[in-house]
Amino acid sequence: MEADITLTVDGRPRALRVDTRTTLLDALREHLDNTAPKKGCDHGQCGSCTVLLSGRRVVSCLILAAAADGAEVTTAAGLGDEAAPHPLQQAFVEHDGLQCGYCTPGQVCSAAGVLDEAAAGWPSAATPPDDLAEGSAPVLTDAEIRERMSGNLCRCGAYAGIVAAVGDAARAHAPAESGGNR
Amino acid sequence: MNPFDYHRAEDAAGAAALVADNPAAAFLAGGTNLVDRMKLGVTAPDTLVDITHLPMDEVEELPEGGLRIGANVRNSEAAAHPLVRTRYPVLSQALLSGASGQLRNAATTGGNLLQRTRCVYFQDLSTPCNKREPGSGCSALEGYQRYHAVFGASPDCVATHPSDMAVALAALDAQAVVQDAAAERRIPVSRLHRLPGEAPERDTVLAHGDLITAVELPAMPMAARARYRKIRDRASFAFALVSAAAAMELAEDGTVADARIALGGVAHKPWRARLAEEALIGAAATGHDFAAAAEAELAEARPLPGNTFKLPLVRAAITTTLGEVADGVRGRGAGPDQGEGER
Ligand SMILES: Cc1cc2nc3c(=O)[nH]c(=O)nc-3n(C[C@H](O)[C@H](O)[C@H](O)COP(=O)(O)OP(=O)(O)OC[C@H]3O[C@@H](n4cnc5c(N)ncnc54)[C@H](O)[C@@H]3O)c2cc1C
Ligand code: SF4
Ligand code: FES
Ligand code: FES
């Protein structure tokens, strides 16, 4: 059975017909030739297929393309490119946050989600319970970054560089810190 | 994967009727469990009814002081909601300890409650499993038992329910609001999931086509200092071996006036530790009393040869979580000295 859907991918509206069994990941890679998101496990366990769906990070391997009809999708390719890299992409390069690079597009999209979630005040399992209950805004310490990025595995073990890269980008991303309202 | 029709539901009762009328239809929420199972061939619906566009995505205050969390509220949104964080931080903690940031952004309140077991044999079509194929046998009885039950299992199935969120909800006396084609009813979350008995294929007391529209949390002052603790094989992004949610209220004299304890990773359902709760009432809330409460519950434990290690984990989860709750309650309440001095 088929479904006619539209997706706005990296800013470009795209119309396509898919078998209802098609995941968002396969629609991007096989139908729209966007190979930035990678297929690692295909079961939500590795994070290499991470994209931003309507601005939120998700694993595209467990989302049906038909269910995403009408949505806006941002892949690592849409965050930035060689000419104008996203600050996170730049930070990954500067901190050696990769080796083979297979997990990297998913890592970068996930990290972009992490920065937005922290800016929105969202807590994590690394947030001390009392801060959680009091509703104070999170500070992206290394422990917070490790916890928030735990859905992205790296077989090359580039984790130390990844944590450093996300930390740098987080400090650059948080101008409110100098605003004196904390 | 079997071919299937995809529908976007337009109203709750209609969605319930659509699924009730077709034994091979299923509700689709975030899809993080259902799509996974469809890829594995464990579940093969011919029709998916997507409920994520139904208006069940609000967190609202209830008139009596409780909170109603819509079935479509994403796990990440529920965990970050200011009223959940301040009134029921144990629920935020439980949600945040589950899965990954990406999965929590897709996973919903309703889907989390009704996710199915992670028993490796249930997920592997090449092995017998009574839950997947009634009457075929239970491979776990002679197999891998690390993630399996120590309470309430049967000779037909020893699987556990994998949800962290449901453990906090069970401790908080939450109710699931259920809609069928005709009417709405409420079921306590602690009675929503079944024990396997002779029908392990049935996870819950729901009928096919019953739609969960929301979860309601009653007002519970002690919930503001309740805590969740999860013990697992790695520090993050792993299912619970054992987990505990606990709330406690101390009387003026420092003894336990009221308590709620629920355990995860140990049974076919979120396990309300009622024997431990009873043992605590009136006790002095010392480490010794917490250990005695854990022992009262463990008297009912029936571990498998491959998971006897869970008994000390249950003991540790109960005693450390209660200890943490007691510290918080004393810090905020009568003060650490008062209770001790009057005893
Ligand atoms: C790699 C991985 C790790 C995970 N780790 C954890 C963990 O540590 N802790 C944890 O608790 N969970 C964990 N999960 C499970 C995750 O929490 C669930 O997959 C998720 O909560 C399911 O929600 P959903 O909205 O995606 O449900 P779906 O997959 O859409 O649905 C799940 C089931 O519920 C039914 N359903 C959905 N909504 C309703 C409703 N409103 N009424 C009636 N029926 C409904 C569906 O028909 C389906 O059978 C993990 C999952 C993955 C893939
Ligand atoms: S424990 Fe339950 S789910 Fe696992 S194999 Fe046995 S019957 Fe199946
Ligand atoms: S491919 Fe999607 S999480 Fe691994
Ligand atoms: S860089 Fe190779 S998997 Fe991460």
Coordinates of C-alpha atoms and ligand atoms in Angstrom, one line a residue:
Chain A
M1 CA 0.0 0.0 0.0
E2 CA 1.3 3.4 -0.9
A3 CA 1.0 7.0 0.5
D4 CA 1.6 10.3 -1.2
I5 CA 3.5 12.6 1.2
T6 CA 5.4 15.8 1.3
L7 CA 8.4 16.5 3.5
T8 CA 10.4 19.7 3.7
V9 CA 13.9 18.4 3.8
D10 CA 16.8 20.8 4.6
G11 CA 14.6 23.7 3.6
R12 CA 13.3 22.2 0.3
P13 CA 9.7 20.9 -0.1
R14 CA 9.7 17.4 -1.6
A15 CA 6.7 15.4 -2.8
L16 CA 7.0 11.6 -3.0
R17 CA 5.0 8.4 -3.1
V18 CA 6.2 5.7 -0.6
D19 CA 5.2 2.2 0.4
T20 CA 3.6 2.7 3.8
R21 CA 6.4 0.4 5.2
T22 CA 9.1 2.9 4.3
T23 CA 10.8 4.6 7.3
L24 CA 11.7 8.2 7.3
L25 CA 15.4 7.1 7.1
D26 CA 14.8 5.0 4.0
A27 CA 12.7 7.8 2.4
L28 CA 15.5 10.2 2.9
R29 CA 18.3 7.9 1.7
E30 CA 16.6 5.8 -1.0
H31 CA 13.9 8.2 -2.3
L32 CA 15.5 11.6 -1.8
D33 CA 19.2 10.8 -2.2
N34 CA 20.0 12.4 1.1
T35 CA 22.6 10.1 2.5
A36 CA 23.6 12.3 5.5
P37 CA 21.6 10.2 8.0
K38 CA 23.2 6.7 8.2
K39 CA 21.7 3.3 8.9
G40 CA 23.5 1.6 11.7
C41 CA 21.2 -0.7 13.6
D42 CA 17.8 0.1 12.1
H43 CA 16.3 -0.4 15.6
G44 CA 16.7 2.8 17.5
Q45 CA 19.8 1.6 19.3
C46 CA 22.7 3.5 17.8
G47 CA 21.6 7.1 16.8
S48 CA 23.4 7.2 13.5
C49 CA 20.1 8.0 11.7
T50 CA 19.3 11.0 13.9
V51 CA 17.6 13.9 12.2
L52 CA 15.7 16.9 13.5
L53 CA 11.9 16.4 12.9
S54 CA 10.0 19.6 13.3
G55 CA 13.0 20.9 15.2
R56 CA 13.4 17.9 17.6
R57 CA 16.0 15.2 17.4
V58 CA 14.6 11.7 16.7
V59 CA 15.9 8.4 15.3
S60 CA 14.6 8.3 11.7
C61 CA 14.7 4.5 11.5
L62 CA 11.7 4.0 13.8
I63 CA 9.5 6.7 12.3
L64 CA 7.3 5.9 9.3
A65 CA 7.6 8.3 6.4
A66 CA 3.8 8.3 6.1
A67 CA 3.6 9.4 9.8
A68 CA 6.0 12.3 9.1
D69 CA 3.9 13.6 6.2
G70 CA 3.9 17.4 6.2
A71 CA 6.8 17.7 8.6
E72 CA 10.0 19.6 8.3
V73 CA 13.2 17.5 8.4
T74 CA 16.7 18.7 9.0
T75 CA 19.6 16.4 8.4
A76 CA 23.3 17.0 9.0
A77 CA 23.6 18.1 5.4
G78 CA 21.1 20.9 6.1
L79 CA 22.7 22.1 9.2
G80 CA 25.7 23.4 7.3
D81 CA 28.2 22.5 4.5
E82 CA 31.9 22.7 3.8
A83 CA 31.6 26.4 2.8
A84 CA 29.5 27.4 5.8
P85 CA 29.7 24.7 8.5
H86 CA 27.4 24.7 11.5
P87 CA 29.3 25.7 14.7
L88 CA 28.9 22.1 15.9
Q89 CA 30.3 20.7 12.7
Q90 CA 33.3 23.1 13.1
A91 CA 33.8 22.0 16.7
F92 CA 33.7 18.3 15.7
V93 CA 36.6 19.0 13.3
E94 CA 38.5 21.1 15.8
H95 CA 38.3 18.5 18.6
D96 CA 38.7 15.3 16.5
G97 CA 35.2 14.3 17.4
L98 CA 35.3 11.6 14.7
Q99 CA 37.4 8.9 13.1
C100 CA 35.6 7.0 10.3
G101 CA 32.8 9.5 10.3
Y102 CA 29.9 7.1 10.0
C103 CA 28.2 8.1 13.2
T104 CA 29.0 11.8 12.8
P105 CA 26.0 13.1 11.0
G106 CA 23.8 11.6 13.7
Q107 CA 26.1 12.9 16.4
V108 CA 25.9 16.4 15.0
C109 CA 22.1 16.4 14.7
S110 CA 21.8 14.9 18.1
A111 CA 24.1 17.6 19.6
A112 CA 22.0 20.3 17.8
G113 CA 19.0 18.9 19.6
V114 CA 20.9 18.8 22.9
L115 CA 21.7 22.5 22.7
D116 CA 18.1 23.5 22.0
E117 CA 16.8 21.2 24.7
A118 CA 19.2 22.7 27.3
A119 CA 18.3 26.2 26.1
A120 CA 14.7 25.4 26.7
G121 CA 15.5 24.3 30.3
W122 CA 15.0 20.6 29.8
P123 CA 16.6 18.4 32.5
S124 CA 18.4 15.1 32.0
A125 CA 19.1 12.0 34.1
A126 CA 22.4 13.8 35.0
T127 CA 20.6 16.8 36.5
P128 CA 20.7 16.6 40.3
P129 CA 17.3 15.6 41.7
D130 CA 17.0 18.8 43.7
D131 CA 17.7 21.0 40.7
L132 CA 15.2 19.0 38.8
A133 CA 12.5 19.5 41.4
E134 CA 13.3 23.2 41.7
G135 CA 13.1 23.7 38.0
S136 CA 16.5 25.4 37.6
A137 CA 18.1 25.5 34.1
P138 CA 20.7 23.0 33.3
V139 CA 24.4 23.7 32.7
L140 CA 26.0 21.5 30.1
T141 CA 28.8 20.0 32.1
D142 CA 30.7 17.0 30.7
A143 CA 28.5 14.7 32.8
E144 CA 25.3 16.3 31.3
I145 CA 26.7 16.0 27.7
R146 CA 27.6 12.4 28.2
E147 CA 24.1 11.6 29.5
R148 CA 22.3 13.6 26.8
M149 CA 24.4 12.2 24.0
S150 CA 24.1 8.5 25.2
G151 CA 21.7 7.7 22.3
N152 CA 24.6 8.1 19.9
L153 CA 27.1 5.3 19.8
C154 CA 30.5 5.6 18.1
R155 CA 32.3 2.4 17.1
C156 CA 35.5 4.3 16.7
G157 CA 35.3 5.5 20.3
A158 CA 35.7 9.2 19.4
Y159 CA 33.7 10.1 22.6
A160 CA 36.4 12.3 24.3
G161 CA 36.5 14.6 21.2
I162 CA 32.7 14.5 20.9
V163 CA 32.2 15.6 24.5
A164 CA 34.7 18.4 24.0
A165 CA 33.2 19.5 20.8
V166 CA 29.6 19.7 22.2
G167 CA 30.9 21.4 25.3
D168 CA 32.6 24.1 23.2
A169 CA 29.6 24.6 21.0
A170 CA 27.4 24.8 24.1
R171 CA 29.4 27.6 25.7
A172 CA 29.3 29.5 22.4
H173 CA 25.5 28.8 22.2
A174 CA 24.7 30.1 25.6
P175 CA 24.9 34.0 25.4
A176 CA 22.3 34.2 28.2
E177 CA 25.2 33.4 30.6
S178 CA 26.5 36.9 30.4
G179 CA 23.0 38.4 30.6
G180 CA 23.2 38.4 34.4
N181 CA 19.8 36.8 34.9
R182 CA 20.9 33.7 36.8
Chain B
M1 CA 7.2 -6.6 7.1
N2 CA 3.5 -7.2 6.1
P3 CA 1.9 -4.5 3.9
F4 CA -0.5 -2.3 5.9
D5 CA -2.9 0.6 5.4
Y6 CA -2.1 3.8 7.2
H7 CA -4.9 6.0 8.6
R8 CA -4.7 9.3 10.6
A9 CA -7.4 9.2 13.3
E10 CA -9.6 12.2 13.6
D11 CA -11.4 11.5 16.9
A12 CA -10.8 9.2 19.8
A13 CA -14.0 7.2 19.8
G14 CA -13.7 6.7 16.0
A15 CA -10.1 5.5 16.4
A16 CA -11.1 3.1 19.1
A17 CA -14.0 1.8 16.9
L18 CA -11.7 1.4 13.9
V19 CA -9.2 -0.7 15.8
A20 CA -11.9 -2.7 17.8
D21 CA -13.5 -3.8 14.5
N22 CA -10.3 -5.2 13.1
P23 CA -8.3 -7.8 15.1
A24 CA -5.2 -7.0 12.9
A25 CA -5.3 -3.2 13.4
A26 CA -3.1 -1.3 15.8
F27 CA -2.8 2.2 17.2
L28 CA 0.4 4.0 16.1
A29 CA 1.8 6.6 18.5
G30 CA 5.5 7.5 18.5
G31 CA 6.2 4.1 16.8
T32 CA 9.5 3.5 18.7
N33 CA 8.2 0.2 20.0
L34 CA 5.6 -0.8 17.4
V35 CA 7.7 -0.1 14.3
D36 CA 10.6 -1.9 15.9
R37 CA 8.4 -5.0 16.5
M38 CA 7.0 -4.8 13.0
K39 CA 10.6 -4.9 11.6
L40 CA 11.3 -8.0 13.8
G41 CA 8.1 -9.6 12.6
V42 CA 6.8 -10.0 16.2
T43 CA 3.7 -7.9 15.3
A44 CA 2.2 -7.8 11.9
P45 CA -0.8 -5.4 11.7
D46 CA -2.6 -4.9 8.4
T47 CA -3.9 -1.4 9.5
L48 CA -2.2 1.3 11.5
V49 CA -4.3 4.0 13.0
D50 CA -2.1 7.0 13.8
I51 CA -3.3 8.7 16.9
T52 CA -0.7 11.3 17.2
H53 CA -2.9 14.0 15.6
L54 CA -5.7 13.5 18.2
P55 CA -5.9 16.4 20.8
M56 CA -4.3 14.4 23.6
D57 CA -1.1 16.3 23.9
E58 CA -1.7 18.6 26.9
V59 CA -0.6 18.6 30.5
E60 CA -3.4 20.1 32.6
E61 CA -4.1 20.7 36.3
L62 CA -7.0 18.8 37.7
P63 CA -9.5 20.6 40.0
E64 CA -8.5 18.6 43.1
G65 CA -4.9 19.5 42.6
G66 CA -3.7 16.6 40.5
L67 CA -2.4 16.5 37.0
R68 CA -3.6 15.1 33.7
I69 CA -1.0 14.1 31.2
G70 CA -2.4 13.5 27.7
A71 CA -1.6 10.1 26.1
N72 CA 0.3 11.9 23.2
V73 CA 2.5 14.0 25.4
R74 CA 6.0 13.0 24.5
N75 CA 8.2 11.5 27.2
S76 CA 10.7 14.3 26.9
E77 CA 7.9 17.0 27.3
A78 CA 6.4 15.3 30.3
A79 CA 9.8 15.0 32.0
A80 CA 10.5 18.7 31.4
H81 CA 7.0 20.0 32.3
P82 CA 7.3 22.5 35.3
L83 CA 4.4 21.0 37.2
V84 CA 5.7 17.4 36.7
R85 CA 9.2 18.5 37.9
T86 CA 8.0 20.3 41.0
R87 CA 5.1 18.1 42.1
Y88 CA 6.2 14.7 40.8
P89 CA 9.9 14.8 40.2
V90 CA 10.0 11.0 40.6
L91 CA 8.1 10.8 37.3
S92 CA 10.6 13.2 35.6
Q93 CA 13.4 11.1 36.9
A94 CA 11.9 7.8 35.7
L95 CA 11.2 9.2 32.3
L96 CA 14.7 10.7 31.9
S97 CA 16.3 7.4 32.9
G98 CA 14.5 5.6 30.0
A99 CA 15.8 5.2 26.4
S100 CA 17.7 8.1 24.8
G101 CA 17.0 11.8 24.1
Q102 CA 15.9 11.0 20.5
L103 CA 13.6 8.2 21.6
R104 CA 12.0 10.2 24.4
N105 CA 11.2 13.0 21.8
A106 CA 9.1 10.5 19.9
A107 CA 7.8 8.2 22.6
T108 CA 4.4 9.0 24.1
T109 CA 2.8 8.5 27.5
G110 CA 0.3 6.0 26.1
G111 CA 2.9 4.1 24.0
N112 CA 5.4 3.9 26.9
L113 CA 2.7 2.3 29.1
L114 CA 1.8 -0.2 26.4
Q115 CA 5.3 -1.0 25.1
R116 CA 5.9 -4.8 25.1
T117 CA 8.6 -6.9 26.9
R118 CA 12.2 -6.9 25.7
C119 CA 12.6 -10.6 26.4
V120 CA 15.0 -11.7 23.8
Y121 CA 13.0 -14.8 22.9
F122 CA 9.8 -12.7 22.4
Q123 CA 11.8 -10.7 19.9
D124 CA 13.3 -13.7 18.1
L125 CA 10.8 -15.5 15.8
S126 CA 13.1 -18.6 15.7
T127 CA 12.5 -19.4 19.3
P128 CA 9.4 -20.7 21.2
C129 CA 7.6 -18.0 23.2
N130 CA 4.2 -18.3 24.8
K131 CA 3.6 -14.6 24.7
R132 CA 4.2 -14.3 21.0
E133 CA 2.8 -17.7 20.1
P134 CA 0.5 -19.1 22.8
G135 CA 1.3 -22.8 23.6
S136 CA 4.7 -22.8 21.9
G137 CA 6.6 -22.9 25.2
C138 CA 8.8 -20.4 27.1
S139 CA 12.4 -20.4 26.0
A140 CA 13.5 -18.2 29.0
L141 CA 12.8 -21.0 31.5
E142 CA 16.0 -22.7 30.4
G143 CA 17.7 -19.7 28.8
Y144 CA 18.9 -16.1 29.4
Q145 CA 17.2 -14.8 32.5
R146 CA 19.1 -11.6 33.3
Y147 CA 16.2 -9.3 32.4
H148 CA 13.5 -11.6 33.7
A149 CA 11.1 -11.6 36.7
V150 CA 11.6 -12.4 40.3
F151 CA 8.0 -11.6 41.4
G152 CA 4.7 -12.9 40.2
A153 CA 5.9 -15.0 37.2
S154 CA 4.2 -18.2 36.0
P155 CA 5.5 -21.5 34.5
D156 CA 4.3 -20.1 31.2
C157 CA 6.1 -16.7 31.1
V158 CA 8.8 -15.0 33.2
A159 CA 9.1 -11.8 31.2
T160 CA 9.2 -8.3 32.7
H161 CA 7.6 -5.1 31.7
P162 CA 10.4 -2.7 30.6
S163 CA 8.9 0.7 31.3
D164 CA 10.6 3.1 33.8
M165 CA 7.7 5.6 33.6
A166 CA 5.1 3.0 34.6
V167 CA 7.0 2.3 37.8
A168 CA 6.8 5.9 38.9
L169 CA 3.1 6.1 37.9
A170 CA 2.3 3.0 39.9
A171 CA 3.9 4.5 43.0
L172 CA 2.0 7.7 42.4
D173 CA -1.4 6.0 42.4
A174 CA -1.9 7.2 38.8
Q175 CA -4.9 6.2 36.7
A176 CA -5.1 5.5 33.0
V177 CA -8.1 7.1 31.3
V178 CA -9.4 4.6 28.7
Q179 CA -11.7 5.3 25.8
D180 CA -13.5 2.5 23.9
A181 CA -15.9 3.0 21.0
A182 CA -18.7 3.8 23.4
A183 CA -17.5 5.1 26.8
E184 CA -14.6 6.3 29.0
R185 CA -13.4 4.5 32.1
R186 CA -10.4 4.8 34.5
I187 CA -8.0 2.0 35.5
P188 CA -5.3 2.4 38.2
V189 CA -1.9 2.0 36.5
S190 CA -0.9 -0.6 39.1
R191 CA -3.8 -2.8 37.9
L192 CA -3.4 -2.0 34.1
H193 CA -0.8 -4.7 33.4
R194 CA -1.5 -8.3 34.3
L195 CA 0.6 -11.1 35.8
P196 CA 1.3 -13.7 33.1
G197 CA -0.6 -16.6 34.6
E198 CA -1.8 -19.0 31.9
A199 CA -2.3 -16.2 29.4
P200 CA 1.0 -14.4 28.9
E201 CA -0.1 -13.2 25.5
R202 CA -2.2 -10.6 27.3
D203 CA 0.0 -7.9 28.8
T204 CA -2.9 -5.8 30.2
V205 CA -6.5 -5.8 31.2
L206 CA -7.4 -3.7 28.1
A207 CA -9.5 -5.0 25.3
H208 CA -8.4 -4.7 21.7
G209 CA -9.4 -1.2 20.6
D210 CA -9.2 0.4 24.0
L211 CA -7.5 3.7 23.6
I212 CA -5.6 5.3 26.4
T213 CA -6.3 9.1 26.2
A214 CA -4.5 10.3 29.3
V215 CA -2.9 9.4 32.6
E216 CA -4.2 11.2 35.8
L217 CA -2.0 11.8 38.8
P218 CA -3.8 12.5 42.1
A219 CA -2.7 15.3 44.4
M220 CA 0.0 13.8 46.7
P221 CA 2.1 16.2 48.8
M222 CA 4.7 13.5 49.6
A223 CA 5.3 13.0 45.8
A224 CA 7.2 16.3 45.7
R225 CA 10.1 14.5 47.6
A226 CA 9.7 11.1 46.0
R227 CA 12.7 9.7 44.1
Y228 CA 13.5 7.1 41.4
R229 CA 16.6 4.9 41.2
K230 CA 17.6 2.7 38.3
I231 CA 20.2 -0.1 38.4
R232 CA 21.4 -1.2 35.0
D233 CA 24.3 -2.7 33.1
R234 CA 25.7 0.6 31.9
A235 CA 25.3 4.2 33.1
S236 CA 22.9 5.4 30.5
F237 CA 20.7 4.1 27.6
A238 CA 20.0 0.6 29.1
F239 CA 16.9 -1.0 30.4
A240 CA 16.6 -1.5 34.2
L241 CA 17.8 -4.7 35.9
V242 CA 16.0 -3.4 39.0
S243 CA 14.5 0.1 39.7
A244 CA 12.6 1.6 42.5
A245 CA 10.3 4.6 42.9
A246 CA 9.6 5.6 46.5
A247 CA 7.6 8.3 48.4
M248 CA 7.4 8.7 52.1
E249 CA 5.6 10.9 54.6
L250 CA 6.9 11.2 58.2
A251 CA 4.6 12.0 61.2
E252 CA 5.5 14.7 63.8
D253 CA 7.3 12.1 65.9
G254 CA 9.5 11.1 62.9
T255 CA 7.8 7.7 62.3
V256 CA 6.5 6.8 58.8
A257 CA 3.0 8.0 58.3
D258 CA 2.6 6.9 54.7
A259 CA 4.7 5.3 52.0
R260 CA 4.6 4.3 48.3
I261 CA 7.1 1.9 46.8
A262 CA 7.1 0.4 43.3
L263 CA 9.7 -1.7 41.6
G264 CA 10.7 -2.0 37.9
G265 CA 12.6 -4.8 36.1
V266 CA 11.3 -7.5 38.4
A267 CA 7.8 -8.5 37.2
H268 CA 5.4 -8.7 34.3
K269 CA 4.0 -5.4 35.5
P270 CA 5.3 -2.4 37.5
W271 CA 5.4 -4.0 40.9
R272 CA 3.8 -2.1 43.8
A273 CA 5.8 -3.3 46.9
R274 CA 2.8 -3.4 49.2
L275 CA 4.4 -5.7 51.7
A276 CA 7.3 -3.3 52.1
E277 CA 4.9 -0.3 52.3
E278 CA 2.9 -2.1 55.1
A279 CA 6.1 -2.9 57.0
L280 CA 7.1 0.7 56.9
I281 CA 4.0 2.3 58.4
G282 CA 4.7 3.4 61.9
A283 CA 8.3 2.4 61.7
A284 CA 11.0 4.8 62.8
A285 CA 12.4 5.4 59.3
T286 CA 15.9 4.3 60.1
G287 CA 18.2 2.3 57.7
H288 CA 17.2 -0.8 59.8
D289 CA 13.5 -0.2 59.1
F290 CA 14.2 0.2 55.4
A291 CA 16.1 -3.1 55.3
A292 CA 13.2 -4.8 57.2
A293 CA 10.7 -3.4 54.6
A294 CA 12.8 -4.7 51.8
E295 CA 13.0 -8.1 53.5
A296 CA 9.2 -8.1 53.9
E297 CA 8.8 -7.7 50.1
L298 CA 11.6 -10.2 49.3
A299 CA 9.7 -12.9 51.2
E300 CA 7.5 -13.1 48.1
A301 CA 10.4 -13.3 45.6
R302 CA 10.8 -16.4 43.5
P303 CA 14.0 -15.8 41.5
L304 CA 15.2 -17.9 38.5
P305 CA 18.6 -19.6 38.6
G306 CA 19.9 -16.9 36.2
N307 CA 18.7 -13.9 38.2
T308 CA 19.2 -14.5 41.9
F309 CA 21.5 -11.5 41.7
K310 CA 18.4 -9.3 41.5
L311 CA 17.5 -10.0 45.2
P312 CA 20.4 -7.9 46.6
L313 CA 19.7 -5.3 43.9
V314 CA 16.0 -5.1 45.1
R315 CA 17.2 -4.7 48.7
A316 CA 19.7 -2.0 47.7
A317 CA 17.2 -0.2 45.4
I318 CA 14.6 0.0 48.2
T319 CA 16.9 0.9 51.1
T320 CA 18.9 3.6 49.2
T321 CA 15.9 5.2 47.6
L322 CA 14.0 5.3 50.9
G323 CA 17.2 6.7 52.6
E324 CA 17.4 9.4 50.0
V325 CA 13.7 10.3 50.4
A326 CA 14.0 10.3 54.2
D327 CA 17.0 12.7 54.0
G328 CA 15.0 15.0 51.7
V329 CA 11.9 14.9 53.9
R330 CA 13.9 15.6 57.1
G331 CA 15.8 18.4 55.5
R332 CA 12.6 20.2 54.5
G333 CA 10.3 19.1 57.3
A334 CA 10.7 19.0 61.1
G335 CA 14.5 19.3 60.9
P336 CA 17.0 16.5 61.4
D337 CA 17.2 16.8 65.2
Q338 CA 13.6 17.1 66.3
G339 CA 12.5 13.6 65.2
E340 CA 15.5 11.9 66.7
G341 CA 15.2 13.7 70.1
E342 CA 11.6 12.9 70.7
R343 CA 11.8 9.2 70.1
Ligands
LIG1 C1 16.8 1.3 22.0 C2 15.7 1.5 22.9 C3 15.9 1.7 24.3 C4 14.9 1.9 25.1 N1 15.1 2.0 26.5 C5 14.1 2.2 27.3 C6 14.3 2.3 28.7 O1 15.5 2.3 29.2 N2 13.2 2.5 29.6 C7 12.0 2.5 29.1 O2 11.0 2.7 29.9 N3 11.7 2.4 27.8 C8 12.8 2.2 26.9 N4 12.5 2.1 25.6 C9 11.1 1.9 25.1 C10 10.4 3.2 24.8 O3 10.2 3.9 26.0 C11 9.1 2.9 24.1 O4 9.4 2.4 22.8 C12 8.2 4.1 24.0 O5 7.9 4.6 25.2 C13 6.9 3.7 23.3 O6 6.1 4.8 23.0 P1 5.6 5.1 21.5 O7 4.8 6.3 21.6 O8 6.7 5.2 20.6 O9 4.7 3.8 21.3 P2 4.4 3.0 20.0 O10 5.5 2.2 19.5 O11 3.7 3.9 19.0 O12 3.3 2.0 20.6 C14 3.6 1.0 21.5 C15 2.3 0.2 21.7 O13 1.3 0.9 22.4 C16 0.2 1.0 21.6 N5 -0.3 2.3 21.9 C17 0.4 3.5 21.7 N6 -0.4 4.5 22.2 C18 -1.5 4.0 22.6 C19 -2.7 4.6 23.2 N7 -2.8 5.9 23.5 N8 -3.7 3.8 23.6 C20 -3.7 2.5 23.3 N9 -2.6 1.9 22.7 C21 -1.5 2.6 22.4 C22 0.6 0.7 20.2 O14 -0.5 0.1 19.5 C23 1.7 -0.3 20.4 O15 1.3 -1.6 20.6 C24 13.6 1.9 24.6 C25 13.3 1.8 23.3 C26 14.4 1.5 22.4 C27 14.1 1.4 20.9
SF4_2 S1 9.5 -15.2 29.3 FE1 7.5 -14.8 28.3 S2 8.1 -13.4 26.6 FE2 10.0 -14.5 27.2 S3 10.1 -16.4 26.1 FE3 9.0 -16.9 28.0 S4 6.9 -16.7 27.3 FE4 8.1 -15.6 25.8
FES3 S1 19.9 3.3 12.6 FE1 18.4 4.4 13.7 S2 19.2 4.2 15.7 FE2 20.5 2.9 14.6
FES4 S1 33.6 8.0 14.0 FE1 33.5 6.0 13.4 S2 31.7 5.3 14.4 FE2 32.0 7.3 15.2

